[in-house]
Short mmCIF file of C-alpha atoms in Angstrom, two decimals:
data_model
loop_
_atom_site.label_atom_id
_atom_site.label_comp_id
_atom_site.label_asym_id
_atom_site.label_seq_id
_atom_site.Cartn_x
_atom_site.Cartn_y
_atom_site.Cartn_z
CA ARG A 16 53.83 123.28 98.84
CA ASP A 17 50.07 123.40 99.08
CA ARG A 18 49.09 121.56 102.28
CA ASP A 19 46.03 119.99 100.66
CA THR A 20 47.24 119.10 97.15
CA GLY A 21 51.02 118.84 97.60
CA GLN A 22 51.54 121.02 94.52
CA ASP A 23 54.71 123.10 94.26
CA MET A 24 54.12 126.83 94.54
CA ILE A 25 55.83 130.21 94.44
CA LEU A 26 55.48 132.34 97.59
CA SER A 27 55.86 136.11 97.35
CA ASN A 28 54.04 139.27 98.36
CA TRP A 29 50.51 139.97 97.20
CA HIS A 30 51.71 143.34 95.91
CA VAL A 31 54.37 141.54 93.81
CA LEU A 32 52.25 138.72 92.37
CA ALA A 33 48.87 140.49 92.08
CA GLY A 34 48.92 144.08 93.27
CA TRP A 35 45.35 145.04 92.45
CA ALA A 36 42.22 144.41 94.47
CA TYR A 37 40.33 142.95 91.52
CA ILE A 38 42.94 140.51 90.18
CA SER A 39 41.48 137.04 89.94
CA GLU A 40 42.87 133.58 90.41
CA GLY A 41 44.79 132.26 87.41
CA LEU A 42 46.81 135.41 86.67
CA ARG A 43 50.00 134.48 84.77
CA ILE A 44 53.19 134.86 86.82
CA LEU A 45 56.35 135.57 84.82
CA GLN A 46 59.99 134.90 85.73
CA PRO A 47 61.67 137.26 85.18
CA GLY A 48 58.85 139.65 86.01
CA GLN A 49 57.43 141.95 83.36
CA GLY A 50 59.32 144.94 84.79
CA ASP A 51 62.58 142.99 84.41
CA GLY A 52 62.03 141.99 80.79
CA GLY A 53 59.69 139.00 81.27
CA ARG A 54 57.39 138.12 78.39
CA ILE A 55 54.52 135.67 77.87
CA ARG A 56 57.04 132.90 77.12
CA HIS A 57 58.32 133.31 80.70
CA VAL A 58 55.11 132.13 82.44
CA VAL A 59 56.14 129.86 85.33
CA ALA A 60 53.02 129.87 87.54
CA ARG A 61 49.40 130.94 87.97
CA LEU A 62 48.11 132.99 90.90
CA THR A 63 46.27 130.66 93.28
CA ARG A 64 45.36 132.67 96.40
CA HIS A 65 46.43 135.50 98.68
CA ALA A 66 46.14 136.52 102.33
CA MET A 67 45.40 140.27 102.11
CA LYS A 68 41.97 139.64 103.61
CA ASP A 69 43.88 138.51 106.74
CA GLY A 70 46.13 141.61 106.70
CA ILE A 71 49.07 139.63 105.32
CA ASP A 72 50.77 140.90 102.17
CA ALA A 73 51.47 137.43 100.74
CA ALA A 74 50.28 135.29 97.86
CA VAL A 75 51.04 131.96 96.25
CA ALA A 76 51.00 130.79 92.66
CA THR A 77 50.97 127.17 91.48
CA LEU A 78 53.92 126.26 89.27
CA THR A 79 53.15 125.30 85.68
CA GLY A 80 56.03 122.83 85.34
CA ALA A 81 57.81 125.05 82.79
CA ARG A 82 60.83 125.11 85.12
CA PRO A 83 61.85 122.92 88.04
CA MET A 84 61.36 124.15 91.59
CA ILE A 85 64.66 124.79 93.34
CA ASN A 86 64.99 125.31 97.10
CA HIS A 87 67.83 127.81 96.99
CA GLN A 88 68.10 131.42 98.05
CA LEU A 89 70.70 133.04 95.75
CA GLY A 90 73.98 133.31 97.66
CA LEU A 91 72.52 131.83 100.86
CA GLY A 92 71.62 128.23 100.01
CA PRO A 93 68.53 126.14 100.76
CA VAL A 94 65.82 127.14 103.22
CA THR A 95 65.68 124.59 106.05
CA GLY A 96 62.18 125.26 107.41
CA VAL A 97 60.24 127.97 109.24
CA THR A 98 60.73 129.46 112.69
CA MET A 99 59.12 132.22 114.73
CA PRO A 100 61.04 135.52 114.66
CA THR A 101 62.30 136.84 117.99
CA THR A 102 63.85 140.14 119.02
CA ASP A 103 67.65 140.28 118.68
CA MET A 104 67.62 137.44 116.10
CA LEU A 105 70.27 137.90 113.39
CA VAL A 106 68.73 137.54 109.93
CA THR A 107 69.81 137.65 106.31
CA LYS A 108 68.12 137.82 102.91
CA SER A 109 68.99 137.72 99.23
CA GLY A 110 67.15 140.63 97.62
CA ARG A 111 66.67 141.38 93.94
CA THR A 112 68.11 144.89 94.32
CA SER A 113 70.19 144.93 97.51
CA GLU A 114 71.50 141.35 97.09
CA ILE A 115 72.76 139.75 100.36
CA THR A 116 71.92 141.88 103.39
CA GLU A 117 71.93 141.27 107.12
CA GLY A 118 69.94 142.72 109.95
CA ILE A 119 68.75 142.24 113.49
CA ILE A 120 65.10 141.92 114.49
CA THR A 121 64.22 144.79 116.81
CA GLY A 122 60.43 144.48 116.85
CA ILE A 123 57.75 141.85 116.36
CA GLU A 124 53.94 141.79 115.96
CA GLY A 125 53.63 145.29 114.50
CA LEU A 126 50.83 146.81 112.40
CA LYS A 127 51.14 149.32 109.57
CA ALA A 128 48.69 151.03 107.20
CA ILE A 129 49.96 150.71 103.62
CA PRO A 130 48.27 152.01 100.43
CA TYR A 131 48.04 149.07 98.00
CA GLY A 132 46.21 148.97 94.70
CA GLY A 133 44.20 152.10 95.46
CA PHE A 134 43.14 150.93 98.93
CA ASN A 135 44.62 151.48 102.37
CA ARG A 136 45.36 148.13 103.99
CA ILE A 137 46.38 147.26 107.53
CA VAL A 138 49.30 144.82 107.36
CA LYS A 139 49.68 142.60 110.45
CA HIS A 140 52.36 140.46 112.07
CA ILE A 141 55.15 142.83 111.03
CA ILE A 142 58.74 142.28 112.08
CA HIS A 143 61.10 145.28 112.18
CA ILE A 144 64.64 144.61 111.00
CA ALA A 145 67.39 147.13 111.79
CA GLN A 146 70.89 147.27 110.36
CA ALA A 147 73.30 144.62 111.53
CA PRO A 148 76.03 145.90 113.87
CA GLU A 149 78.35 146.14 110.84
CA GLY A 150 75.91 148.57 109.14
CA GLY A 151 75.12 148.60 105.43
CA ASN A 152 71.89 148.41 103.48
CA VAL A 153 69.06 146.29 104.83
CA SER A 154 66.70 146.68 101.88
CA ALA A 155 66.07 148.56 98.66
CA PRO A 156 63.12 149.00 96.28
CA GLY A 157 62.66 145.76 94.37
CA ASP A 158 63.48 143.47 97.32
CA SER A 159 59.83 142.73 98.11
CA GLY A 160 59.11 139.02 98.29
CA SER A 161 62.60 138.13 99.54
CA TRP A 162 62.65 135.80 102.50
CA TRP A 163 64.31 136.83 105.76
CA LEU A 164 66.20 133.81 107.11
CA GLU A 165 67.61 133.16 110.57
CA LYS A 166 71.31 133.64 109.88
CA ASP A 167 72.58 130.52 111.67
CA THR A 168 69.96 128.02 110.45
CA ASN A 169 68.55 129.36 107.15
CA LYS A 170 65.02 128.91 108.55
CA ALA A 171 62.52 131.38 107.11
CA VAL A 172 61.36 133.96 109.67
CA GLY A 173 59.65 136.52 107.42
CA ILE A 174 58.81 137.77 103.96
CA HIS A 175 60.17 141.22 103.10
CA PHE A 176 57.61 143.82 102.02
CA ALA A 177 58.92 147.33 102.78
CA GLY A 178 61.81 149.37 104.12
CA SER A 179 63.35 152.79 104.61
CA ASN A 180 66.69 154.46 103.99
CA LEU A 181 66.42 157.22 106.62
CA PRO A 182 66.70 155.57 109.06
CA GLU A 183 67.81 152.30 107.44
CA TYR A 184 65.43 149.44 108.27
CA ALA A 185 63.31 146.72 106.68
CA LEU A 186 59.85 145.35 107.38
CA GLY A 187 58.83 141.75 106.97
CA ILE A 188 55.78 139.68 107.81
CA SER A 189 56.25 136.81 110.24
CA MET A 190 56.60 133.63 108.16
CA PRO A 191 54.66 131.29 110.52
CA TYR A 192 51.57 133.50 110.01
CA VAL A 193 52.17 133.63 106.24
CA VAL A 194 52.30 129.85 105.79
CA ASP A 195 49.23 129.27 107.96
CA ALA A 196 47.17 131.98 106.21
CA LEU A 197 48.06 130.53 102.78
CA ASN A 198 47.76 126.87 103.84
CA ILE A 199 51.27 125.98 102.65
CA ASP A 200 54.41 124.30 103.95
CA ILE A 201 58.00 125.25 103.20
#
């Protein structure tokens, strides 16, 4: 929710909701997304603001009221709040492509240069998520915007934005920084 207006919003990555340096406020957000078959009749929100200027690949869009807001991560249940990520924390996410995955945070407060929308950007407050002891996928292309949750509490610790298969790992942005930069509450 917007801290000032109380309006319900969608939170995802900037590169998912906008993706281009010159996209303006008000951009139509579709669910499902255009790449997944979404059409103009699927507009659920309008782009409100982003945090790329702060080195945070995150954006919010205000819901149009076309569909109700539901606090539920597919297969994981409701998000119970936000907490600071710590090393050795067990986390889980429900990704569009990889579905339910688990990992362990092995690094916090990283920086990475990423080419977005024709510009190189420095992304800040990165958390590194390695495979859980059981192994398996941590992320796959199409998982961007998924929320990493502390496994035991379902509190949001990060927003997924990148990963690798060799070696297998995921990158997220620390959720406390995301919500403060976007002036929202979860």
